[in-house]
PDB file of C-alpha atoms and ligand atoms in Angstrom:
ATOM      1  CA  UNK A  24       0.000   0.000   0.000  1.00  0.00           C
ATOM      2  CA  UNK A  25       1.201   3.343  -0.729  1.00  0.00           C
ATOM      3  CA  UNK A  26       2.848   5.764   2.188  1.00  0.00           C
ATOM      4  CA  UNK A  27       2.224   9.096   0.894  1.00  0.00           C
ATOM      5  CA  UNK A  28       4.160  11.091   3.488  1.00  0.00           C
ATOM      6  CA  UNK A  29       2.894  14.597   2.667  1.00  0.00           C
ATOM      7  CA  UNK A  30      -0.702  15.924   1.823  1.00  0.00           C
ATOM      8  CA  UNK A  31      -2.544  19.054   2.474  1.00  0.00           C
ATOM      9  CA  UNK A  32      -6.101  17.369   2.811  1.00  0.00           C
ATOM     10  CA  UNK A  33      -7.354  19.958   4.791  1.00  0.00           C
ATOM     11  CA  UNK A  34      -6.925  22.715   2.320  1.00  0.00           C
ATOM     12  CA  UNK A  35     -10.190  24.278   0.677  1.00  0.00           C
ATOM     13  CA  UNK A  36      -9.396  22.799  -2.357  1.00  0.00           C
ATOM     14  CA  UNK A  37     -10.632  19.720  -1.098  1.00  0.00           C
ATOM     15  CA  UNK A  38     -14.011  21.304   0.662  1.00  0.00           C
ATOM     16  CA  UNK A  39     -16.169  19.890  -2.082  1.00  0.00           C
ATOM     17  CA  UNK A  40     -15.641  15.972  -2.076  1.00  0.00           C
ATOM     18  CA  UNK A  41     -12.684  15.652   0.999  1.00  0.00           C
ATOM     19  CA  UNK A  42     -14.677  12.785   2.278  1.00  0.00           C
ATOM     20  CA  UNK A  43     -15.390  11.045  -0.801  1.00  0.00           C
ATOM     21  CA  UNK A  44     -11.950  11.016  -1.691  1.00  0.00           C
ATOM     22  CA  UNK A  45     -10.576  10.304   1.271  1.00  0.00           C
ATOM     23  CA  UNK A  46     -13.220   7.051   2.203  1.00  0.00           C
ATOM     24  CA  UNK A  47     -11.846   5.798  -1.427  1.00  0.00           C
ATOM     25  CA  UNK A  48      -8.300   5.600  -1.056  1.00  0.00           C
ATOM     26  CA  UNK A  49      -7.914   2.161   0.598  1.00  0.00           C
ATOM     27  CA  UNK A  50      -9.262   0.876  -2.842  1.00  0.00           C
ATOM     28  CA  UNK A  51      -7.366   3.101  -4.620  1.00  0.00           C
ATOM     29  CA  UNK A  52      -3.878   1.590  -3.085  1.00  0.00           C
ATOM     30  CA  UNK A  53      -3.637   3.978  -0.483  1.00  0.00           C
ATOM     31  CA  UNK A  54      -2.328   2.946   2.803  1.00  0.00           C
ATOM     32  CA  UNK A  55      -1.194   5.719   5.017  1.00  0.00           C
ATOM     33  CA  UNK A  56      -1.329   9.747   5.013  1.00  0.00           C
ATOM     34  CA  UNK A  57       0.543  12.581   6.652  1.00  0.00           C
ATOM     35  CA  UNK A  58      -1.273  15.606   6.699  1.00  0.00           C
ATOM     36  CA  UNK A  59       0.927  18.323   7.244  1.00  0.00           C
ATOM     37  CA  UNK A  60       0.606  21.696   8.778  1.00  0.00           C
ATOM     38  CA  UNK A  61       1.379  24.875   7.298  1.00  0.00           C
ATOM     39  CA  UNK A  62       0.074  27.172   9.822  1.00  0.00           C
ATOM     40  CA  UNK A  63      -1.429  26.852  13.154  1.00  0.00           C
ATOM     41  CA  UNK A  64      -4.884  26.773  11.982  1.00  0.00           C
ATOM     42  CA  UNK A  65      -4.227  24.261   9.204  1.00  0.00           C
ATOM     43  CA  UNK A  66      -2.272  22.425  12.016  1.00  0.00           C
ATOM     44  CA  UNK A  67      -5.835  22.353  13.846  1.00  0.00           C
ATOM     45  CA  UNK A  68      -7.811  20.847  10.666  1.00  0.00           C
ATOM     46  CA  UNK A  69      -4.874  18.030  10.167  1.00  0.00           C
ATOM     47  CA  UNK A  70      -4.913  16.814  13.853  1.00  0.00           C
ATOM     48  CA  UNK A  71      -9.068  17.272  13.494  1.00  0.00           C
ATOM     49  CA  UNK A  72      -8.737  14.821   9.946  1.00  0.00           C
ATOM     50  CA  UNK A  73      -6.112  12.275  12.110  1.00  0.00           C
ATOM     51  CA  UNK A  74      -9.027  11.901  14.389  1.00  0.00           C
ATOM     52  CA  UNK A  75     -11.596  11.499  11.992  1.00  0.00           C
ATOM     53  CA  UNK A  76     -10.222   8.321   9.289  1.00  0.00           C
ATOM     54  CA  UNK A  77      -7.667   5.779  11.026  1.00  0.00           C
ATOM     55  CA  UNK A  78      -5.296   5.916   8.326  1.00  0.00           C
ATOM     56  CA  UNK A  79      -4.993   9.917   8.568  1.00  0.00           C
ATOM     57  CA  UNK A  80      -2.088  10.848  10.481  1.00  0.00           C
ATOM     58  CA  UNK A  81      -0.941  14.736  10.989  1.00  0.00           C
ATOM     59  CA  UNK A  82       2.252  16.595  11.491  1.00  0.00           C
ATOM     60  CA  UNK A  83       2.243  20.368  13.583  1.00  0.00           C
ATOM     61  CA  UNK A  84       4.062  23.121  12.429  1.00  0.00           C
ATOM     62  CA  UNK A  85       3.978  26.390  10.930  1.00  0.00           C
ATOM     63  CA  UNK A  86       5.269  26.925   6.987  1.00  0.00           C
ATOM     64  CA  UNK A  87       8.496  29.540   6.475  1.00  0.00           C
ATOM     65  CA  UNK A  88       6.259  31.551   4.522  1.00  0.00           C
ATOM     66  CA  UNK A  89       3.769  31.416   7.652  1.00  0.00           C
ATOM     67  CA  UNK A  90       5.731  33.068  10.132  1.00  0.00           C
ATOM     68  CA  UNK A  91       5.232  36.722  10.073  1.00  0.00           C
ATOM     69  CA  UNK A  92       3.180  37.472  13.449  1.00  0.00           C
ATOM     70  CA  UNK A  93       4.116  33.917  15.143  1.00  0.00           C
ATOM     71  CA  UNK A  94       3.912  34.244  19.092  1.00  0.00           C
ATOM     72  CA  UNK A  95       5.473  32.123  21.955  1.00  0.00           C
ATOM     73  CA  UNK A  96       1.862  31.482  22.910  1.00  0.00           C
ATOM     74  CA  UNK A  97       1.475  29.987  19.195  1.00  0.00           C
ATOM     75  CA  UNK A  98       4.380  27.443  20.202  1.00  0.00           C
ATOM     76  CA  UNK A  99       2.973  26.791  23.445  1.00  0.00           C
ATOM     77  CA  UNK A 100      -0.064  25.791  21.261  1.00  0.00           C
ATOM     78  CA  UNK A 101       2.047  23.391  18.985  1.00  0.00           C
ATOM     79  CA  UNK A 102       3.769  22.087  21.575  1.00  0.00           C
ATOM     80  CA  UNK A 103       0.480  20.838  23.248  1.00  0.00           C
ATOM     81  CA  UNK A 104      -1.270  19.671  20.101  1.00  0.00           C
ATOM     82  CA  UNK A 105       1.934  17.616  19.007  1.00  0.00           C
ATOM     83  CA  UNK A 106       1.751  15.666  21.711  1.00  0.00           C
ATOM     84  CA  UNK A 107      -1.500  13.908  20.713  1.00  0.00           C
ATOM     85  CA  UNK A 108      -1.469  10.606  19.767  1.00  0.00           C
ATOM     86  CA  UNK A 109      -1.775  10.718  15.699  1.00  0.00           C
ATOM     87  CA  UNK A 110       0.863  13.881  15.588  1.00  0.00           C
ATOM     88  CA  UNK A 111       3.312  11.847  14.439  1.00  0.00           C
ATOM     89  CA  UNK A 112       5.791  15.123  13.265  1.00  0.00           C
ATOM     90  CA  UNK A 113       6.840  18.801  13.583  1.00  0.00           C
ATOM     91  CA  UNK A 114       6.192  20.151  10.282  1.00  0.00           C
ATOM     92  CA  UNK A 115       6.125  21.628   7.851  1.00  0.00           C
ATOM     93  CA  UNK A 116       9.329  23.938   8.618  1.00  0.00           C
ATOM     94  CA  UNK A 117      12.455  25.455   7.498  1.00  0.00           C
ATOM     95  CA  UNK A 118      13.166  28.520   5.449  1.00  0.00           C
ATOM     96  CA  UNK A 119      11.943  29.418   1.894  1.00  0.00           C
ATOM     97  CA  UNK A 120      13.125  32.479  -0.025  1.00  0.00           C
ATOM     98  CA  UNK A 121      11.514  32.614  -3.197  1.00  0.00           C
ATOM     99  CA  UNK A 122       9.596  35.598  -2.065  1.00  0.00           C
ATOM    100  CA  UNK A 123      10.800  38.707  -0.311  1.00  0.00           C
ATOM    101  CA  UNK A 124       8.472  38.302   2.880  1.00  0.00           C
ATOM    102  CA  UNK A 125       8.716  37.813   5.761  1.00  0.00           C
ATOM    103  CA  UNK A 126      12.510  38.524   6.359  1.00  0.00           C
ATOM    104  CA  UNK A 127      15.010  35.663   6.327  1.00  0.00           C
ATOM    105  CA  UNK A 128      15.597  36.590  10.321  1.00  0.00           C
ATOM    106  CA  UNK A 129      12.023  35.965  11.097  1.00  0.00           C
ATOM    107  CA  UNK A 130      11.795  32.873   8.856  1.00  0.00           C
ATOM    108  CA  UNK A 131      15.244  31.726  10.544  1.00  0.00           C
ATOM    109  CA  UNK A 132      14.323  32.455  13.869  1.00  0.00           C
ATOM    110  CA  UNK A 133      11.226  30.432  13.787  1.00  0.00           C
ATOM    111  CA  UNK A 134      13.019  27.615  11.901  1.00  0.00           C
ATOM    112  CA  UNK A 135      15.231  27.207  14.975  1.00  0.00           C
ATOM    113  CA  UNK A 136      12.592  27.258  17.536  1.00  0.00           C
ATOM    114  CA  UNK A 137      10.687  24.921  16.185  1.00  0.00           C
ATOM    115  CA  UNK A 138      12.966  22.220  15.479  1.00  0.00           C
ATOM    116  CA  UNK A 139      13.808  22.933  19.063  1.00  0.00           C
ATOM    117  CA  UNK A 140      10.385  21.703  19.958  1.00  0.00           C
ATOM    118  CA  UNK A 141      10.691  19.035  17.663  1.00  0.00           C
ATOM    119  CA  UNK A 142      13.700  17.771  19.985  1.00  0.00           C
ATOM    120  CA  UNK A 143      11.877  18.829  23.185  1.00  0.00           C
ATOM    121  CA  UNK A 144       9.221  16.541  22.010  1.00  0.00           C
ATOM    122  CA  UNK A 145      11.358  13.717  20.573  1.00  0.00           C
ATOM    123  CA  UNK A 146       9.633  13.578  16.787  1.00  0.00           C
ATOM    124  CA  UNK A 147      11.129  13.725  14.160  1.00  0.00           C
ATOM    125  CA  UNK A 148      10.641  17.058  11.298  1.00  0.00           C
ATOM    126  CA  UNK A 149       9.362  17.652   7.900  1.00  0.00           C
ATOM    127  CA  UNK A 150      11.461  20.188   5.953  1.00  0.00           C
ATOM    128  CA  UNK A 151      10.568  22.573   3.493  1.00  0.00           C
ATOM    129  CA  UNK A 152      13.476  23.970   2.153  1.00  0.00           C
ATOM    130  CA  UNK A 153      13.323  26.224  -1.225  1.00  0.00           C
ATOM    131  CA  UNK A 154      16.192  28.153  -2.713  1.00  0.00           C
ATOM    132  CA  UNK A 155      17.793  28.267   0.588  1.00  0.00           C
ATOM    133  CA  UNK A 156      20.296  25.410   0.762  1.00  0.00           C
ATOM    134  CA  UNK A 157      22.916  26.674   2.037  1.00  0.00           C
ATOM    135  CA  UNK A 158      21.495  28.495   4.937  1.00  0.00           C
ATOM    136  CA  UNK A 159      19.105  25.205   5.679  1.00  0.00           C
ATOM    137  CA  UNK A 160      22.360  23.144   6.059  1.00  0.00           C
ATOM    138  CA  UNK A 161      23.886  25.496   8.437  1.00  0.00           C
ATOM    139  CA  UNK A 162      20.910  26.074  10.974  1.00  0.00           C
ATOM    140  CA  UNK A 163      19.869  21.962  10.504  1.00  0.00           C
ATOM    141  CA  UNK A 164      23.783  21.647  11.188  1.00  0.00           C
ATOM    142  CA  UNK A 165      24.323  24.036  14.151  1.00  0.00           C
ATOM    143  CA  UNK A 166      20.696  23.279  16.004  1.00  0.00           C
ATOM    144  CA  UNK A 167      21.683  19.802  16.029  1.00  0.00           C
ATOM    145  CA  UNK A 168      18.701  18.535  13.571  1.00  0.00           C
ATOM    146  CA  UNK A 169      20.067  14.964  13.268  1.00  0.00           C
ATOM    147  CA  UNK A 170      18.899  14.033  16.258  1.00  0.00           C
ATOM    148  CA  UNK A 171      15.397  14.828  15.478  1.00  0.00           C
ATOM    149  CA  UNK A 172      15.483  12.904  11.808  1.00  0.00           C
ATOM    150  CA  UNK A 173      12.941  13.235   9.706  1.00  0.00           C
ATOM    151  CA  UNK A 174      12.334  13.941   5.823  1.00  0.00           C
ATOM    152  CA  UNK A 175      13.464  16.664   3.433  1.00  0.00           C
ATOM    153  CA  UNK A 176      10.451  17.634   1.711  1.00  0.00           C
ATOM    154  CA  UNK A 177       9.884  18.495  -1.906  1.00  0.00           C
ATOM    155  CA  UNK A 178      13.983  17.630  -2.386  1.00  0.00           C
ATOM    156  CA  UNK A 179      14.675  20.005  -5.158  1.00  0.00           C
ATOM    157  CA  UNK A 180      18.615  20.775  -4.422  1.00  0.00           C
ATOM    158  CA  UNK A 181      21.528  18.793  -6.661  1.00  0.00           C
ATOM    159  CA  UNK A 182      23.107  15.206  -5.535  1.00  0.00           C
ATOM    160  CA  UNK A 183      26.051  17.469  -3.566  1.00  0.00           C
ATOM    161  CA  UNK A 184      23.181  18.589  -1.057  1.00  0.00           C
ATOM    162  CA  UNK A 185      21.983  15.128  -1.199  1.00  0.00           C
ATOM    163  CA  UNK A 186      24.314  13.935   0.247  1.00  0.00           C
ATOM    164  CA  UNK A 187      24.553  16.042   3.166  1.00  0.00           C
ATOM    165  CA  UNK A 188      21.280  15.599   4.010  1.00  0.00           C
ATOM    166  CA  UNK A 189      21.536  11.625   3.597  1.00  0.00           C
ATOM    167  CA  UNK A 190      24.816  11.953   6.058  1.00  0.00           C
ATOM    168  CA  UNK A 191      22.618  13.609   8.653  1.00  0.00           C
ATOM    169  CA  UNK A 192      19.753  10.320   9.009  1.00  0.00           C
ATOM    170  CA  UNK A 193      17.290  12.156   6.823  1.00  0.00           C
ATOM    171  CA  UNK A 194      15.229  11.033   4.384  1.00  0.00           C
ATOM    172  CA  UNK A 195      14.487  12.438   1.393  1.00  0.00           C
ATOM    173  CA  UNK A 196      11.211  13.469  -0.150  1.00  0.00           C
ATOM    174  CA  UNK A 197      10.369  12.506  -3.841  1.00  0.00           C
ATOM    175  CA  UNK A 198       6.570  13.683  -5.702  1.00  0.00           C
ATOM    176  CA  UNK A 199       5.208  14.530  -8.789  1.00  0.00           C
ATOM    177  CA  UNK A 200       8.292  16.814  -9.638  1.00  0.00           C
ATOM    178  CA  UNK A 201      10.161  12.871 -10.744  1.00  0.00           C
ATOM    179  CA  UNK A 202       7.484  12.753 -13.866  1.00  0.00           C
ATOM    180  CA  UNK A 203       8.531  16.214 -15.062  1.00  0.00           C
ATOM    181  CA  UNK A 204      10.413  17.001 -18.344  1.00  0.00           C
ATOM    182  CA  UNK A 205      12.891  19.240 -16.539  1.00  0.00           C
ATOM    183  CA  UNK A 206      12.704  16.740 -13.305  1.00  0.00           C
ATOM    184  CA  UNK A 207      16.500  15.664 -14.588  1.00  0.00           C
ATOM    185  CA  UNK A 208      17.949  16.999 -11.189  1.00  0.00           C
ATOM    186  CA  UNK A 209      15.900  15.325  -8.969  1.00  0.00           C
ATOM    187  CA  UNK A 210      15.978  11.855 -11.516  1.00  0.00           C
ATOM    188  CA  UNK A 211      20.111  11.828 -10.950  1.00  0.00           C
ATOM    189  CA  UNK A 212      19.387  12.299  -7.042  1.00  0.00           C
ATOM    190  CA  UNK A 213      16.894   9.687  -6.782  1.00  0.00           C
ATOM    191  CA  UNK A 214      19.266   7.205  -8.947  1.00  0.00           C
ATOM    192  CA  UNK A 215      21.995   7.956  -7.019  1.00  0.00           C
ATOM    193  CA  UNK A 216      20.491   7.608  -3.201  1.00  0.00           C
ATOM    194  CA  UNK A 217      19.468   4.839  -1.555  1.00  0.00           C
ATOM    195  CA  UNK A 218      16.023   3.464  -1.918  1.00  0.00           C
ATOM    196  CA  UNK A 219      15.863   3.147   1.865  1.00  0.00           C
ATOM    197  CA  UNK A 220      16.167   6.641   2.014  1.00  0.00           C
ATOM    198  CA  UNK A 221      13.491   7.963  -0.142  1.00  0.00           C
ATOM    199  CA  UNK A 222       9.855   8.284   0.430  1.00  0.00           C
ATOM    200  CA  UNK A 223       6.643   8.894  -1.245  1.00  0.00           C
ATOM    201  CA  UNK A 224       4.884  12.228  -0.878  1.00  0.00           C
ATOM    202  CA  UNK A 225       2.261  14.033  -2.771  1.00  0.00           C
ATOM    203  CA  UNK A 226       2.046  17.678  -1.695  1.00  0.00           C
ATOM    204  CA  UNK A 227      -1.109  17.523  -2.842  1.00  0.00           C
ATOM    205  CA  UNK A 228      -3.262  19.451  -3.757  1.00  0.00           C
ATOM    206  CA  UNK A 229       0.304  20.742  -5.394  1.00  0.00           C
ATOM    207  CA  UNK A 230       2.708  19.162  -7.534  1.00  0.00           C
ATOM    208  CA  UNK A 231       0.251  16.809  -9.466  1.00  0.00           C
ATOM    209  CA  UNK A 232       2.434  13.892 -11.726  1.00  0.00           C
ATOM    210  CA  UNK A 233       2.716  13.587 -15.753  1.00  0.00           C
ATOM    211  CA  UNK A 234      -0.044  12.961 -16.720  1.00  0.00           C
ATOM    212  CA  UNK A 235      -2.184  15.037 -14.470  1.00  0.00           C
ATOM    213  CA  UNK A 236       0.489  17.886 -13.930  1.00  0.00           C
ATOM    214  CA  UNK A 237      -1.556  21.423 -13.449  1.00  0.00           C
ATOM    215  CA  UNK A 238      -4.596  19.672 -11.983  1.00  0.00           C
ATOM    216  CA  UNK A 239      -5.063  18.862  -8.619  1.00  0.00           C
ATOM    217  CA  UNK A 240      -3.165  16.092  -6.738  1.00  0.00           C
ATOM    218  CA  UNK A 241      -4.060  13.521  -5.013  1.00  0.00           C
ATOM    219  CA  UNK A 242      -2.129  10.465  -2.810  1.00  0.00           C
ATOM    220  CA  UNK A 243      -3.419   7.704  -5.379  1.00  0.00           C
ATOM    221  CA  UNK A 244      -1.555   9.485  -8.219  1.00  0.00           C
ATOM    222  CA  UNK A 245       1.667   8.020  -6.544  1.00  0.00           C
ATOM    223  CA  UNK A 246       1.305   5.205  -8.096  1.00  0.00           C
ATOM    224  CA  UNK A 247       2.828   6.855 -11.275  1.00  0.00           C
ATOM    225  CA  UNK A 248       5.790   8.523  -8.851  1.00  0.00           C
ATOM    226  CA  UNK A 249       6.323   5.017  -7.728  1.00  0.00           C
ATOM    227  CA  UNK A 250       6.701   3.767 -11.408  1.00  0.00           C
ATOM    228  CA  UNK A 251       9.152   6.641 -12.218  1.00  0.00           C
ATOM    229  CA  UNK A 252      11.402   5.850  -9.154  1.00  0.00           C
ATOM    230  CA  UNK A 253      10.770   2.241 -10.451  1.00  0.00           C
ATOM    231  CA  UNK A 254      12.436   2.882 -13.819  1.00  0.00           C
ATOM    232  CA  UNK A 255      15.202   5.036 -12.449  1.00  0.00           C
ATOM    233  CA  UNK A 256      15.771   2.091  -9.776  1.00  0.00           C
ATOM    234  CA  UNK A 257      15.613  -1.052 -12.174  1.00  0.00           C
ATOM    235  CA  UNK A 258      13.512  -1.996  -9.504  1.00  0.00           C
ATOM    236  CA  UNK A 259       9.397  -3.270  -9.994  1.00  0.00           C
ATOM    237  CA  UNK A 260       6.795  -0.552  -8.547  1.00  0.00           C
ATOM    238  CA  UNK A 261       5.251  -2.838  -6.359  1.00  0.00           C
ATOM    239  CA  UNK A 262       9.198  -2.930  -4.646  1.00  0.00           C
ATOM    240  CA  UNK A 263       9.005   0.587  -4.629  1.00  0.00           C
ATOM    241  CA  UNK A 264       5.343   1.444  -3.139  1.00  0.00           C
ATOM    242  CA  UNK A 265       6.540  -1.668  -0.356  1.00  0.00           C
ATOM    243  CA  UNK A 266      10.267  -0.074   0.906  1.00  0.00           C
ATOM    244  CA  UNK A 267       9.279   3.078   0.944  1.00  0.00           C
ATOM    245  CA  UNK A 268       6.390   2.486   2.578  1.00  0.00           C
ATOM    246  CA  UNK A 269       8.654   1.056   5.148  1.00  0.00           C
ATOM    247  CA  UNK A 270      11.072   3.648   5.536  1.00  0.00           C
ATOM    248  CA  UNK A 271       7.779   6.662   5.839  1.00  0.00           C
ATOM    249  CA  UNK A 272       6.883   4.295   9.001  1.00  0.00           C
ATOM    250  CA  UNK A 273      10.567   3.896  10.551  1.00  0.00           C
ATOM    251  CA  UNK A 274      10.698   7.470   9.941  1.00  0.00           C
ATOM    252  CA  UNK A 275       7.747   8.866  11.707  1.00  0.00           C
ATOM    253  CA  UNK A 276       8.336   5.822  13.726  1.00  0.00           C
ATOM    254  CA  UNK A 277       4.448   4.325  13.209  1.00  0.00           C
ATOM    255  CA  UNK A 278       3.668   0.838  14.075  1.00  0.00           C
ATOM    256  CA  UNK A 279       1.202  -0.587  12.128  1.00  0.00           C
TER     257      UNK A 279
HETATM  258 NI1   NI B  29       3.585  20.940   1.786  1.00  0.00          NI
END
């Protein structure tokens, strides 16, 4: 069954059929979902879905692009919510700077406090991390991240910061972005790494595959991720769907 380690299921564009979709993914090959938070409100709707469908799991955190106005009271808030059963992860965090706002201070400063809490709390973090590699690195490096683990979402840097990452105990996230045309940077990473390493994620309602790119994504579509890492991998999709479906469950350390 597939893993997808990364969804947004509680964004409006799923208000019309959410329920629908998400009773129908058992059939559809879908196993297990992370619903990630990119705010603190967002946070509230993924811990609400983890409660509502067995199979829904949620991550607490607030988005780089999110941070303007955050509060100590607003961690105080994460840190109690993470600590429910089903939050499985702080995240989604880190820095991005593809637009001017807010400042990189604000973004970094927030980065670092939450992946303290993410220690405090002893889970591991997703990381979203967009032309910012270098400054990722250092503040993953000098807060110690490695000994929270967790996934590098989205991985859109070369094999060079691959590697780092890899070095550190974290996974790394692969999507829709594998199917691409101009994917080739992420297809040389995903050769090169270790299939233990990678796992399956959808962003959706983002980053649809080839050949639903532009529409609106959804976990089952990872079946045709799966059969891209498969090709890449000389491995069969079915082998792909199975290990990393066991390293998304080592990695937010889930039992069943
Ligand atoms: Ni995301």
């Amino acid at each position: 069954m597939i893993f997808d380690t990364h969804a947004h299921y509680d964004d409006a564009a799923f208000d019309q059929d959410r329920d629908a979709l998400l009773q129908g993914m058992k059939e559809q090959g879908v196993g297990q979902i992370v619903d990630i938070g990119a705010d603190i409100a967002s946070t509230e709707r993924a811990v609400a879905l983890s409660g509502q469908y067995p199979f829904v799991y949620a991550a607490a955190g607030v988005h780089p692009s999110e941070t303007a106005g955050l509060t100590e009271e607003d961690m105080d808030f994460l840190c109690r919510i993470a600590k429910k059963d089903k939050v499985v992860a702080i995240g989604e965090i880190g820095l991005d700077y593809h637009y001017d706002e807010p400042d990189k201070e604000i973004q970094q400063k927030w980065f670092r406090r939450q992946l303290d809490l993410a220690k405090q709390l002893g889970l591991p973090v997703v990381i979203h991390s967009r032309e910012a590699a270098q400054d990722t690195l250092s503040i993953m490096r000098e807060e110690q991240a490695k000994k929270a683990g967790g996934v590098i979402h989205c991985f859109s840097y070369g094999w060079d910061m691959a590697q780092c990452y890899l070095d550190m105990g974290f996974y790394l996230g692969v999507g829709g972005v594998v199917t691409f045309k101009n994917g080739r940077k992420l297809k040389e990473v995903v050769e090169k790494a270790p299939i233990e390493r990678l796992v399956l994620e959808t962003d959706a309602p983002y980053l649809a595959p080839e050949p639903f790119r532009g529409k609106r994504n959804q976990s089952a579509y990872l079946s045709y991720v799966a059969e891209q890492i498969a090709a890449l991998k000389d491995m069969t999709a079915e082998e792909v769907i199975r290990v990393t479906g066991e390293n998304a469950r080592a990695m937010y350390r889930i039992q069943d």
